[in-house]
Amino acid sequence: MELNKKIILLVPLICCSLLSGISAVPSHRFKLFEEPPSPAPTPSPYDEKVVDLEASAVTTITAASQHSAQLVDLCKDAEAPHLCVETIAPFIHGALDPVVAVNAEFGATMNLTVKVSDTIKTLQAQPDISNDDKASLEICADQYSSIVDTINDCLDSIKQNDVYGAWMKFSAVLSFQQACEDAFREGGSPIPFKEDSKTLFQLGGNCLAILMHLSGETSVY
């Protein structure tokens, strides 16, 4: 009977000892018994793109609106405001800088000048050209060559932050354009590139207006 009592007493002790030993084992030993963590949701390959596109669209729309307002304000006193905005807008990336704007308008003026110069050469090569038209075209060829030289000089002045110098030089562009038109008028013939001549005058006026806006300011470039 005594022996049975001792056995009964020992059983709880053994159980307690086992439980105590289990609790002392580091928890990492029992990871196999843990429920596996729920897998993180796999992001859709389109989620990030959608967010980026939306953010980009908002940024682009906002920037475009700001730039449009700034550009319209810059061009409001130009010779041809709509043409001013139209020719400069493609070159605006980021904050509007008037120096970038005037360089863009210089470029548009240069491109049209080269186009008219090529037209003049083609007309000069015609075998049935009259003496009066031939003389007028020779004058125009010289005037448009001077326009190219003047624009290049103005670009150099802008690089040196000499806005006033560029403004003073560029005013000659309109004089050269007018001298070409006067040559045909005095010769009694209509100018064969009337629309291009008109557009060149407008672009030149735009450049002068922007240069006036820039006068006294320091470029960030």
Short mmCIF file of C-alpha atoms in Angstrom, two decimals:
data_model
loop_
_atom_site.label_atom_id
_atom_site.label_comp_id
_atom_site.label_asym_id
_atom_site.label_seq_id
_atom_site.Cartn_x
_atom_site.Cartn_y
_atom_site.Cartn_z
CA MET A 1 0.00 0.00 0.00
CA GLU A 2 2.80 2.32 0.84
CA LEU A 3 4.41 1.52 -2.49
CA ASN A 4 1.24 2.44 -4.37
CA LYS A 5 1.15 5.82 -2.62
CA LYS A 6 4.74 6.50 -3.66
CA ILE A 7 3.96 5.62 -7.29
CA ILE A 8 0.90 7.86 -7.25
CA LEU A 9 2.98 10.74 -5.88
CA LEU A 10 5.74 10.21 -8.42
CA VAL A 11 3.48 10.35 -11.48
CA PRO A 12 2.49 14.00 -11.02
CA LEU A 13 6.09 14.93 -10.38
CA ILE A 14 7.26 13.23 -13.56
CA CYS A 15 4.52 14.93 -15.55
CA CYS A 16 5.43 18.32 -14.12
CA SER A 17 9.08 17.70 -14.90
CA LEU A 18 8.28 16.81 -18.53
CA LEU A 19 6.10 19.86 -18.97
CA SER A 20 8.79 22.04 -17.46
CA GLY A 21 11.37 20.59 -19.87
CA ILE A 22 9.17 21.23 -22.86
CA SER A 23 8.60 24.84 -21.90
CA ALA A 24 12.36 25.32 -21.57
CA VAL A 25 13.07 24.26 -25.16
CA PRO A 26 13.50 27.23 -27.49
CA SER A 27 10.44 27.98 -29.50
CA HIS A 28 12.25 27.59 -32.83
CA ARG A 29 12.45 23.90 -32.20
CA PHE A 30 8.69 23.71 -32.67
CA LYS A 31 8.26 25.66 -35.87
CA LEU A 32 7.07 22.58 -37.68
CA PHE A 33 3.97 22.67 -35.54
CA GLU A 34 3.17 26.27 -36.30
CA GLU A 35 0.70 27.15 -39.01
CA PRO A 36 2.50 28.37 -42.08
CA PRO A 37 2.22 32.13 -42.47
CA SER A 38 -0.25 33.32 -45.03
CA PRO A 39 1.61 34.09 -48.24
CA ALA A 40 1.92 37.78 -49.03
CA PRO A 41 -0.41 38.80 -51.82
CA THR A 42 1.40 38.69 -55.13
CA PRO A 43 1.26 42.13 -56.66
CA SER A 44 -0.32 42.30 -60.05
CA PRO A 45 2.17 43.24 -62.75
CA TYR A 46 -0.27 46.00 -63.68
CA ASP A 47 -0.83 47.50 -60.22
CA GLU A 48 2.35 49.51 -60.10
CA LYS A 49 2.02 50.58 -63.72
CA VAL A 50 -1.51 51.78 -63.19
CA VAL A 51 -0.48 53.86 -60.20
CA ASP A 52 2.50 55.28 -62.06
CA LEU A 53 0.43 56.08 -65.11
CA GLU A 54 -2.20 57.81 -63.02
CA ALA A 55 0.38 59.82 -61.12
CA SER A 56 2.20 60.65 -64.32
CA ALA A 57 -1.00 61.73 -65.99
CA VAL A 58 -1.90 64.02 -63.11
CA THR A 59 1.60 65.47 -63.06
CA THR A 60 1.63 65.95 -66.81
CA ILE A 61 -1.78 67.60 -66.88
CA THR A 62 -0.87 69.89 -64.00
CA ALA A 63 2.49 70.80 -65.52
CA ALA A 64 0.94 71.36 -68.93
CA SER A 65 -1.62 73.70 -67.45
CA GLN A 66 1.03 75.65 -65.57
CA HIS A 67 3.33 75.83 -68.57
CA SER A 68 0.48 76.81 -70.84
CA ALA A 69 -0.45 79.69 -68.57
CA GLN A 70 3.17 80.80 -68.20
CA LEU A 71 3.83 80.49 -71.91
CA VAL A 72 0.68 82.38 -72.85
CA ASP A 73 1.73 85.13 -70.47
CA LEU A 74 5.22 85.21 -72.00
CA CYS A 75 3.81 85.41 -75.52
CA LYS A 76 0.95 87.82 -74.86
CA ASP A 77 2.90 90.85 -76.13
CA ALA A 78 4.47 89.01 -79.08
CA GLU A 79 3.80 89.89 -82.70
CA ALA A 80 1.82 86.67 -83.16
CA PRO A 81 0.94 85.20 -79.71
CA HIS A 82 -0.62 82.00 -81.07
CA LEU A 83 2.40 81.28 -83.27
CA CYS A 84 4.66 82.07 -80.33
CA VAL A 85 2.98 79.48 -78.10
CA GLU A 86 2.74 76.92 -80.90
CA THR A 87 6.43 77.04 -81.82
CA ILE A 88 7.78 77.11 -78.26
CA ALA A 89 5.52 74.62 -76.46
CA PRO A 90 7.22 71.46 -77.84
CA PHE A 91 10.51 72.54 -76.28
CA ILE A 92 9.21 73.11 -72.76
CA HIS A 93 10.15 70.23 -70.46
CA GLY A 94 9.89 71.12 -66.80
CA ALA A 95 9.71 74.67 -65.54
CA LEU A 96 9.36 77.34 -68.19
CA ASP A 97 12.56 79.29 -68.75
CA PRO A 98 12.32 82.33 -71.04
CA VAL A 99 15.82 81.59 -72.36
CA VAL A 100 14.65 78.19 -73.58
CA ALA A 101 11.65 79.93 -75.10
CA VAL A 102 13.66 82.52 -77.00
CA ASN A 103 16.10 79.88 -78.24
CA ALA A 104 13.17 77.87 -79.54
CA GLU A 105 11.81 80.93 -81.34
CA PHE A 106 15.28 81.65 -82.72
CA GLY A 107 15.29 78.10 -84.05
CA ALA A 108 11.89 78.48 -85.69
CA THR A 109 13.04 81.72 -87.31
CA MET A 110 16.26 80.12 -88.50
CA ASN A 111 14.45 77.13 -90.00
CA LEU A 112 12.09 79.35 -91.95
CA THR A 113 14.98 81.54 -93.09
CA VAL A 114 16.80 78.51 -94.49
CA LYS A 115 13.59 77.38 -96.20
CA VAL A 116 13.14 80.77 -97.88
CA SER A 117 16.81 80.83 -98.87
CA ASP A 118 16.35 77.49 -100.62
CA THR A 119 13.25 78.85 -102.37
CA ILE A 120 15.24 81.86 -103.56
CA LYS A 121 17.93 79.59 -105.02
CA THR A 122 15.29 77.54 -106.84
CA LEU A 123 13.71 80.67 -108.30
CA GLN A 124 17.09 82.03 -109.37
CA ALA A 125 17.73 78.84 -111.29
CA GLN A 126 14.64 79.28 -113.46
CA PRO A 127 15.62 80.04 -117.07
CA ASP A 128 12.70 82.35 -117.80
CA ILE A 129 13.19 84.70 -114.84
CA SER A 130 12.89 88.40 -115.62
CA ASN A 131 15.74 90.81 -115.01
CA ASP A 132 13.73 92.69 -112.38
CA ASP A 133 12.89 89.49 -110.49
CA LYS A 134 16.48 88.32 -110.81
CA ALA A 135 17.69 91.56 -109.22
CA SER A 136 15.09 91.31 -106.46
CA LEU A 137 16.05 87.71 -105.72
CA GLU A 138 19.72 88.68 -105.49
CA ILE A 139 18.82 91.30 -102.91
CA CYS A 140 16.68 88.81 -100.99
CA ALA A 141 19.46 86.20 -101.07
CA ASP A 142 21.82 88.70 -99.43
CA GLN A 143 19.20 89.79 -96.88
CA TYR A 144 18.33 86.26 -95.84
CA SER A 145 22.00 85.35 -95.55
CA SER A 146 22.33 88.31 -93.19
CA ILE A 147 19.36 87.01 -91.17
CA VAL A 148 21.16 83.68 -90.66
CA ASP A 149 24.32 85.47 -89.49
CA THR A 150 22.33 87.71 -87.16
CA ILE A 151 20.47 84.83 -85.52
CA ASN A 152 23.77 83.02 -84.93
CA ASP A 153 25.21 86.17 -83.34
CA CYS A 154 22.14 86.46 -81.12
CA LEU A 155 22.47 82.84 -80.01
CA ASP A 156 26.06 83.57 -78.98
CA SER A 157 24.91 86.65 -77.05
CA ILE A 158 22.28 84.63 -75.19
CA LYS A 159 24.91 82.05 -74.21
CA GLN A 160 26.87 84.92 -72.66
CA ASN A 161 23.72 86.22 -70.90
CA ASP A 162 23.90 89.39 -73.00
CA VAL A 163 20.16 89.69 -73.52
CA TYR A 164 20.27 93.39 -74.33
CA GLY A 165 22.95 92.80 -76.95
CA ALA A 166 20.86 90.04 -78.53
CA TRP A 167 17.84 92.32 -78.57
CA MET A 168 19.74 95.12 -80.30
CA LYS A 169 21.19 92.74 -82.88
CA PHE A 170 17.97 90.90 -83.60
CA SER A 171 16.07 94.05 -84.53
CA ALA A 172 18.08 93.98 -87.77
CA VAL A 173 16.30 90.73 -88.76
CA LEU A 174 13.07 92.61 -89.42
CA SER A 175 14.96 95.21 -91.44
CA PHE A 176 16.46 92.49 -93.63
CA GLN A 177 13.07 90.86 -94.13
CA GLN A 178 11.52 94.19 -95.06
CA ALA A 179 14.35 95.02 -97.48
CA CYS A 180 13.60 91.82 -99.40
CA GLU A 181 9.92 92.68 -99.69
CA ASP A 182 10.76 96.22 -100.75
CA ALA A 183 12.97 94.88 -103.53
CA PHE A 184 10.05 93.07 -105.15
CA ARG A 185 7.68 95.95 -104.51
CA GLU A 186 10.00 98.39 -106.22
CA GLY A 187 10.55 95.93 -109.06
CA GLY A 188 6.83 95.78 -109.66
CA SER A 189 6.42 92.05 -108.99
CA PRO A 190 4.64 90.25 -106.15
CA ILE A 191 6.97 88.51 -103.76
CA PRO A 192 6.83 84.77 -104.61
CA PHE A 193 7.12 83.64 -100.98
CA LYS A 194 4.69 86.10 -99.46
CA GLU A 195 3.31 83.83 -96.72
CA ASP A 196 6.75 82.68 -95.57
CA SER A 197 7.91 86.30 -95.50
CA LYS A 198 4.91 87.24 -93.38
CA THR A 199 5.52 84.35 -90.98
CA LEU A 200 9.18 85.30 -90.71
CA PHE A 201 8.17 88.83 -89.72
CA GLN A 202 5.87 87.37 -87.04
CA LEU A 203 8.53 85.04 -85.69
CA GLY A 204 11.02 87.89 -85.61
CA GLY A 205 8.56 90.04 -83.72
CA ASN A 206 8.00 87.20 -81.27
CA CYS A 207 11.73 86.93 -80.64
CA LEU A 208 12.02 90.64 -79.96
CA ALA A 209 9.08 90.54 -77.53
CA ILE A 210 10.61 87.67 -75.55
CA LEU A 211 14.00 89.38 -75.53
CA MET A 212 12.34 92.49 -74.12
CA HIS A 213 10.78 90.30 -71.43
CA LEU A 214 14.19 88.84 -70.67
CA SER A 215 15.95 92.17 -70.57
CA GLY A 216 17.38 92.76 -67.13
CA GLU A 217 16.80 89.16 -66.00
CA THR A 218 19.49 86.57 -65.35
CA SER A 219 19.13 83.21 -67.01
CA VAL A 220 19.39 80.05 -64.94
CA TYR A 221 21.61 78.62 -67.68
#
